[in-house]
CSV table of C-alpha atoms (C1' of nucleotides) in Angstrom, one decimal:
chain,number,residue,atom,x,y,z
A,1,MET,CA,-22.6,26.9,-30.2
A,2,HIS,CA,-21.4,24.1,-27.5
A,3,GLN,CA,-22.5,24.2,-24.2
A,4,GLN,CA,-20.1,25.9,-21.9
A,5,THR,CA,-20.9,24.2,-19.1
A,6,ILE,CA,-20.7,21.1,-17.3
A,7,LEU,CA,-22.0,18.7,-14.2
A,8,ILE,CA,-20.9,16.5,-12.4
A,9,ALA,CA,-22.5,14.3,-9.4
A,10,VAL,CA,-21.0,15.3,-6.1
A,11,PRO,CA,-20.0,11.7,-3.6
A,12,PRO,CA,-21.4,11.5,-1.3
A,13,LEU,CA,-18.2,12.4,1.8
A,14,PHE,CA,-16.9,15.4,-0.5
A,15,ASN,CA,-16.3,18.8,0.2
A,16,PHE,CA,-15.6,21.7,-2.3
A,17,GLN,CA,-14.0,24.1,-0.2
A,18,GLU,CA,-11.6,21.9,1.5
A,19,CYS,CA,-10.4,20.7,-1.8
A,20,LEU,CA,-10.3,23.9,-2.7
A,21,TRP,CA,-8.7,25.4,0.8
A,22,PHE,CA,-5.7,22.4,-0.4
A,23,LEU,CA,-5.2,23.6,-3.8
A,24,ASN,CA,-4.4,27.1,-2.3
A,25,ARG,CA,-2.6,26.7,1.9
A,26,ASN,CA,-0.2,29.5,1.4
A,27,TYR,CA,1.1,28.7,-1.3
A,28,ASP,CA,1.5,30.4,-5.1
A,29,ASP,CA,1.2,27.9,-7.3
A,30,CYS,CA,1.3,29.0,-10.7
A,31,LEU,CA,-0.7,26.3,-11.9
A,32,HIS,CA,-4.0,26.9,-11.1
A,33,LEU,CA,-6.1,29.8,-9.2
A,34,VAL,CA,-8.3,29.7,-6.2
A,35,THR,CA,-10.8,32.1,-5.1
A,36,GLU,CA,-13.5,32.1,-2.6
A,37,THR,CA,-15.6,29.9,-4.7
A,38,ALA,CA,-13.7,28.4,-7.5
A,39,VAL,CA,-11.0,27.3,-9.0
A,40,PHE,CA,-9.3,28.4,-12.5
A,41,LYS,CA,-6.8,25.7,-14.5
A,42,ALA,CA,-5.4,26.4,-17.7
A,43,ILE,CA,-4.3,23.4,-19.6
A,44,ALA,CA,-3.6,21.1,-22.8
A,45,THR,CA,-5.6,18.8,-24.0
A,46,PRO,CA,-6.3,16.2,-26.8
A,47,TYR,CA,-8.1,19.3,-28.0
A,48,GLY,CA,-6.4,22.0,-28.0
A,49,ASP,CA,-5.1,24.6,-24.4
A,50,VAL,CA,-8.3,25.0,-22.6
A,51,LEU,CA,-8.9,27.4,-19.5
A,52,PHE,CA,-12.0,26.0,-17.8
A,53,GLN,CA,-13.3,27.1,-13.8
A,54,VAL,CA,-14.4,24.8,-11.1
A,55,SER,CA,-17.4,25.7,-9.1
A,56,GLU,CA,-20.4,24.2,-6.4
A,57,GLN,CA,-23.6,24.3,-7.9
A,58,GLY,CA,-25.7,22.4,-4.9
A,59,ASN,CA,-25.2,18.4,-5.3
A,60,PHE,CA,-22.6,18.9,-8.4
A,61,LEU,CA,-19.4,20.1,-9.3
A,62,LYS,CA,-19.6,23.0,-12.1
A,63,ILE,CA,-16.9,23.2,-14.7
A,64,GLU,CA,-17.1,26.4,-17.1
A,65,ILE,CA,-15.3,26.0,-20.1
A,66,LEU,CA,-13.9,30.0,-20.5
A,67,GLU,CA,-11.4,29.5,-23.1
A,68,GLY,CA,-10.7,26.9,-25.9
A,69,VAL,CA,-12.6,24.1,-27.4
A,70,ALA,CA,-16.3,22.6,-25.9
A,71,ASN,CA,-17.1,20.5,-28.5
A,72,PRO,CA,-17.9,17.0,-26.7
A,73,GLU,CA,-14.6,14.6,-26.9
A,74,CYS,CA,-13.5,17.6,-25.5
A,75,ARG,CA,-16.2,18.1,-22.6
A,76,ASP,CA,-15.9,14.4,-21.8
A,77,PHE,CA,-11.7,14.8,-21.6
A,78,LEU,CA,-12.9,17.9,-19.1
A,79,THR,CA,-14.8,15.8,-17.2
A,80,ALA,CA,-12.2,12.7,-17.1
A,81,TYR,CA,-9.7,15.4,-15.9
A,82,VAL,CA,-11.8,17.1,-13.2
A,83,SER,CA,-12.9,13.3,-11.5
A,84,ASP,CA,-9.4,12.7,-11.3
A,85,TRP,CA,-7.9,15.6,-10.3
A,86,PHE,CA,-10.8,16.0,-7.2
A,87,ASP,CA,-10.5,12.4,-7.6
A,88,LEU,CA,-14.3,11.6,-7.1
A,89,ASP,CA,-14.6,8.0,-8.3
A,90,ARG,CA,-13.0,7.2,-4.4
A,91,ASP,CA,-15.4,5.7,-1.2
A,92,LEU,CA,-14.2,7.4,1.1
A,93,LEU,CA,-16.5,5.7,4.1
A,94,PRO,CA,-13.6,2.7,4.6
A,95,PHE,CA,-11.3,5.2,5.3
A,96,TYR,CA,-13.1,6.7,7.1
A,97,MET,CA,-13.8,3.8,9.2
A,98,GLN,CA,-10.1,3.3,9.8
A,99,LEU,CA,-9.9,6.5,10.3
A,100,LYS,CA,-12.6,6.7,13.5
A,101,ARG,CA,-10.6,3.0,14.8
A,102,ASP,CA,-7.5,5.3,15.5
A,103,SER,CA,-8.1,7.8,18.3
A,104,ARG,CA,-4.7,9.7,17.0
A,105,LEU,CA,-6.5,10.9,13.5
A,106,ALA,CA,-9.8,10.0,14.5
A,107,TYR,CA,-10.2,13.8,14.6
A,108,MET,CA,-8.9,13.4,10.9
A,109,ALA,CA,-12.4,12.1,9.7
A,110,GLU,CA,-14.2,15.0,11.3
A,111,ASN,CA,-11.5,18.1,10.4
A,112,PHE,CA,-10.4,17.3,7.2
A,113,SER,CA,-14.2,15.6,5.7
A,114,GLY,CA,-14.2,15.4,2.3
A,115,LEU,CA,-11.1,16.4,1.8
A,116,ARG,CA,-10.1,14.5,-1.3
A,117,LEU,CA,-5.9,13.4,-2.0
A,118,MET,CA,-5.5,16.1,-5.3
A,119,GLY,CA,-4.2,14.6,-8.2
A,120,ILE,CA,-1.6,15.2,-10.8
A,121,SER,CA,-3.0,13.6,-13.9
A,122,ASP,CA,0.0,14.5,-16.0
A,123,MET,CA,2.5,12.2,-14.9
A,124,PHE,CA,6.1,14.7,-16.6
A,125,GLU,CA,4.6,17.7,-14.6
A,126,ALA,CA,3.6,14.9,-11.5
A,127,LEU,CA,7.8,14.3,-11.7
A,128,CYS,CA,8.9,17.7,-12.8
A,129,TRP,CA,7.3,19.3,-9.5
A,130,SER,CA,8.5,16.3,-7.0
A,131,ILE,CA,12.3,17.0,-8.2
A,132,ILE,CA,11.3,20.1,-7.9
A,133,GLY,CA,10.9,19.8,-4.6
A,134,GLN,CA,13.2,17.7,-3.2
A,135,GLN,CA,14.9,18.9,-0.2
A,136,ILE,CA,14.3,22.2,0.3
A,137,ASN,CA,11.3,24.0,1.4
A,138,LEU,CA,7.7,24.6,-0.3
A,139,THR,CA,7.7,27.9,-1.5
A,140,PHE,CA,11.0,28.0,-2.6
A,141,ALA,CA,10.2,24.7,-5.0
A,142,TYR,CA,7.0,26.9,-5.9
A,143,LYS,CA,8.7,29.4,-6.4
A,144,MET,CA,11.5,27.2,-9.1
A,145,LYS,CA,8.0,25.8,-10.6
A,146,ARG,CA,6.9,29.6,-11.2
A,147,ARG,CA,10.0,30.3,-13.1
A,148,MET,CA,10.0,27.3,-15.0
A,149,VAL,CA,6.9,27.5,-16.6
A,150,GLU,CA,6.8,31.0,-17.2
A,151,ARG,CA,9.9,30.9,-18.9
A,152,TYR,CA,9.0,27.5,-21.1
A,153,GLY,CA,5.1,26.6,-20.7
A,154,ARG,CA,2.2,28.3,-23.0
A,155,HIS,CA,-0.1,30.3,-21.0
A,156,ILE,CA,-3.8,31.8,-22.0
A,157,GLU,CA,-4.9,35.3,-21.0
A,158,TRP,CA,-8.4,36.3,-20.2
A,159,ASP,CA,-10.1,38.8,-18.0
A,160,ASN,CA,-6.7,40.4,-17.7
A,161,GLN,CA,-4.9,37.5,-15.8
A,162,VAL,CA,-2.7,34.9,-17.4
A,163,PHE,CA,-3.0,31.4,-17.1
A,164,HIS,CA,-0.2,29.0,-17.2
A,165,ILE,CA,0.4,25.7,-18.7
A,166,PHE,CA,2.8,23.3,-18.1
A,167,PRO,CA,5.7,23.1,-20.1
A,168,GLU,CA,5.7,19.9,-23.4
A,169,PRO,CA,8.9,17.2,-22.3
A,170,ALA,CA,9.4,18.4,-25.7
A,171,VAL,CA,10.4,22.2,-24.7
A,172,LEU,CA,12.1,21.0,-21.6
A,173,ALA,CA,14.3,18.4,-23.1
A,174,ASN,CA,16.0,21.8,-25.2
A,175,ALA,CA,16.0,24.1,-22.1
A,176,GLU,CA,19.5,25.0,-21.4
A,177,ILE,CA,21.0,24.1,-17.6
A,178,ASP,CA,22.3,27.3,-17.3
A,179,VAL,CA,19.2,29.2,-18.1
A,180,LEU,CA,17.3,27.0,-14.9
A,181,ARG,CA,20.8,27.4,-12.5
A,182,GLY,CA,19.8,31.0,-13.4
A,183,MET,CA,16.4,30.2,-11.8
A,184,GLN,CA,18.2,29.4,-8.6
A,185,PHE,CA,18.3,25.0,-9.7
A,186,SER,CA,21.3,23.7,-8.0
A,187,GLN,CA,23.1,22.1,-11.7
A,188,LYS,CA,21.9,18.6,-10.1
A,189,LYS,CA,18.2,19.8,-9.6
A,190,ALA,CA,18.5,21.0,-13.9
A,191,GLU,CA,20.1,18.1,-14.9
A,192,TYR,CA,17.5,15.5,-13.3
A,193,VAL,CA,14.5,17.4,-14.7
A,194,ILE,CA,16.1,18.0,-18.3
A,195,GLY,CA,17.4,14.7,-18.3
A,196,ALA,CA,13.6,13.4,-17.4
A,197,ALA,CA,11.9,15.2,-20.4
A,198,ARG,CA,14.4,13.8,-22.8
A,199,ALA,CA,12.9,10.9,-21.4
A,200,PHE,CA,9.4,11.7,-22.7
A,201,VAL,CA,10.4,12.0,-26.1
A,202,GLU,CA,12.8,9.3,-26.6
A,203,GLY,CA,10.3,7.1,-24.9
A,204,THR,CA,11.8,5.7,-22.8
A,205,LEU,CA,9.7,7.0,-20.1
A,206,SER,CA,5.8,7.6,-20.4
A,207,ARG,CA,2.7,7.0,-18.8
A,208,SER,CA,1.9,3.7,-20.7
A,209,LEU,CA,5.5,2.8,-20.1
A,210,ILE,CA,4.1,2.7,-16.1
A,211,ASP,CA,0.7,1.3,-16.9
A,212,ALA,CA,1.9,-1.5,-18.9
A,213,LEU,CA,4.2,-2.6,-15.7
A,214,PRO,CA,2.4,-5.3,-14.1
A,215,ASP,CA,1.9,-4.1,-10.4
A,216,PHE,CA,3.5,-0.7,-7.4
A,217,GLU,CA,7.2,-2.7,-7.1
A,218,SER,CA,8.0,-3.2,-10.8
A,219,ARG,CA,6.3,0.4,-11.9
A,220,GLN,CA,8.2,2.0,-8.7
A,221,LYS,CA,11.6,0.3,-10.0
A,222,ALA,CA,11.4,1.7,-12.9
A,223,LEU,CA,10.4,5.0,-11.9
A,224,VAL,CA,14.0,4.6,-9.8
A,225,GLY,CA,16.1,3.4,-12.8
A,226,HIS,CA,16.0,6.9,-13.8
A,227,LYS,CA,18.6,9.6,-12.4
A,228,GLY,CA,17.1,12.1,-9.7
A,229,ILE,CA,14.2,10.0,-9.2
A,230,GLY,CA,14.7,7.9,-5.7
A,231,ILE,CA,11.8,6.0,-3.9
A,232,TRP,CA,10.2,9.4,-2.4
A,233,THR,CA,10.2,11.1,-5.8
A,234,ALA,CA,8.3,7.7,-7.9
A,235,ASN,CA,6.4,7.3,-4.7
A,236,TYR,CA,5.5,10.4,-5.2
A,237,VAL,CA,4.7,10.4,-8.5
A,238,LEU,CA,2.8,6.8,-8.7
A,239,MET,CA,0.9,8.6,-5.2
A,240,LYS,CA,-0.4,11.9,-6.9
A,241,SER,CA,-0.3,10.6,-11.2
A,242,PHE,CA,-1.0,7.1,-10.9
A,243,ARG,CA,-2.9,7.0,-7.4
A,244,ALA,CA,-1.5,3.9,-6.5
A,245,PRO,CA,-2.5,3.6,-2.8
A,246,GLU,CA,0.6,2.2,-1.6
A,247,GLY,CA,2.8,5.3,-2.8
A,248,ILE,CA,3.8,6.4,0.4
A,249,PRO,CA,6.9,9.0,0.2
A,250,HIS,CA,9.1,7.4,2.5
A,251,GLY,CA,11.6,9.7,4.3
A,252,ASP,CA,9.8,12.7,3.6
A,253,VAL,CA,9.8,15.2,6.0
A,254,GLY,CA,6.2,16.6,6.4
A,255,LEU,CA,5.5,13.1,7.1
A,256,LEU,CA,7.9,12.0,9.7
A,257,ASN,CA,7.1,15.6,11.4
A,258,ALA,CA,3.3,15.1,10.9
A,259,LEU,CA,4.4,11.0,12.6
A,260,THR,CA,5.7,12.5,15.4
A,261,GLY,CA,3.9,14.9,16.0
A,262,HIS,CA,0.8,12.6,16.2
A,263,GLY,CA,2.8,10.4,18.5
A,264,ILE,CA,3.2,7.6,16.0
A,265,ILE,CA,6.7,7.3,16.2
A,266,ALA,CA,9.3,8.8,18.4
A,267,GLU,CA,12.2,9.6,16.4
A,268,ARG,CA,12.7,9.6,12.7
A,269,THR,CA,14.1,5.9,11.9
A,270,GLU,CA,12.0,4.3,13.9
A,271,LYS,CA,11.4,2.3,10.5
A,272,ASP,CA,9.3,-0.9,12.5
A,273,LYS,CA,7.0,1.4,13.3
A,274,ILE,CA,6.1,3.6,10.7
A,275,GLU,CA,5.7,0.1,8.7
A,276,ALA,CA,3.2,-1.2,11.3
A,277,PHE,CA,1.4,2.2,11.0
A,278,PHE,CA,0.9,2.0,7.3
A,279,ARG,CA,-0.4,-1.9,7.8
A,280,ASP,CA,-3.1,-0.6,8.7
A,281,TYR,CA,-3.8,1.6,6.5
A,282,ALA,CA,-3.8,-1.6,4.0
A,283,GLY,CA,-5.4,0.1,1.0
A,284,TRP,CA,-5.3,3.6,1.8
A,285,GLU,CA,-1.4,4.2,2.7
A,286,THR,CA,-1.8,7.7,0.3
A,287,TYR,CA,-4.4,9.0,1.3
A,288,VAL,CA,-3.6,8.8,5.4
A,289,THR,CA,-0.5,10.0,4.4
A,290,PHE,CA,-2.0,13.0,2.2
A,291,TYR,CA,-4.4,14.1,5.4
A,292,LEU,CA,-0.7,13.7,7.6
A,293,TRP,CA,0.1,16.1,5.2
A,294,ARG,CA,-3.3,18.5,5.6
A,295,SER,CA,-2.3,18.3,9.1
A,296,LEU,CA,0.9,19.6,8.9
A,297,ALA,CA,-0.9,22.9,7.8
A,298,VAL,CA,-2.6,25.4,9.9
A,299,LYS,CA,-6.4,26.1,8.7
A,300,PRO,CA,-6.1,30.6,9.0
A,301,LEU,CA,-9.5,31.2,11.2
A,302,THR,CA,-12.8,32.9,8.8
B,1,DA,C1',24.4,32.5,12.4
B,2,DT,C1',22.2,28.4,12.2
B,3,DC,C1',19.0,24.9,11.4
B,4,DC,C1',16.0,23.2,8.2
B,5,DA,C1',13.0,22.0,4.2
B,6,DG,C1',6.9,17.1,0.6
B,7,DG,C1',16.3,13.8,-1.3
B,8,DG,C1',19.4,11.8,-4.3
B,9,DG,C1',23.9,10.3,-5.6
B,10,DT,C1',28.3,7.6,-4.5
B,11,DC,C1',30.9,4.6,-2.1
B,12,DA,C1',31.7,2.2,1.9
B,13,DC,C1',31.5,-1.5,4.1
C,1,DG,C1',22.0,-4.5,1.0
C,2,DT,C1',22.2,-0.5,5.1
C,3,DG,C1',24.6,3.3,6.4
C,4,DA,C1',27.6,8.1,6.4
C,5,DC,C1',28.7,11.7,3.5
C,6,DC,C1',28.2,14.9,0.0
C,7,DC,C1',25.6,18.2,-2.3
C,8,DA,C1',22.9,22.3,-3.2
C,9,DT,C1',20.2,26.6,-2.4
C,10,DG,C1',16.9,29.8,-0.3
C,11,DG,C1',13.5,30.4,4.6
C,12,DA,C1',13.2,31.0,9.0
DNA sequence: ATCCAGGGGTCAC
DNA sequence: GTGACCCATGGA
């Protein structure tokens, strides 16, 4: 019998509740289940599908494997997976130093202390999700994602609940446009998602391909070369999946709203001011973006 | 009804 | 390279 529990030491400036809250917010994400004290998630691994739960135990994150293999290799995989998901290896202190130098955003270092940039380690998932989320409100986007995942993804049943796994590229590559349209995808959006899936199947797009490129600009360019991937989508993927600090989702409505809301810009068109703002946060562009997104959501009183 | 939402493509200049 | 315009579809 393999051990079912893994403990990961938590870094300084880490707040599990903040991370948990962001995973939940008020949206219906079909790819994890958040409770008061834990998050449940099912993923595909090289060792088969696994359902696990992450909670906090003292100064450790505790991963409990609920379904699927728990051999040492898979345990290592899950350890790396969760570390990446919660961005545990990053030292946030320099970021908080910068926030505190910025009178407009200094409060974030206190109010959101310990919030990590929650990632999407599967690049294909990050790409599909960002395509789905283009130009529509998030409530609707989560609804569309759920329909697609329920139709094309595998799942694990446990304790009378269903935990969905994001569909494989090979499955979505054979999806029919009309089926996606029935899920309220626009014609173009259906084409983009299926096109992305086919690119992954054909090998013209992959994590290793992007990883092999020398710098941020070339990675961005390689992504934008595909239909349906503009600057916003490319940078979103680079932010959430590759953790490139420079992956600012330029033009993002939420980002622009937060920038105006904090008095950093007066108009959405003030490109030079936006540039100057991010220059102050060099190396932390995506983190400050993430915290600005966080600031848009009002945390309910508990 | 009207404006908006974590954009992208196309096409003129 | 930049800007105007169109597209698409539900939320509030």
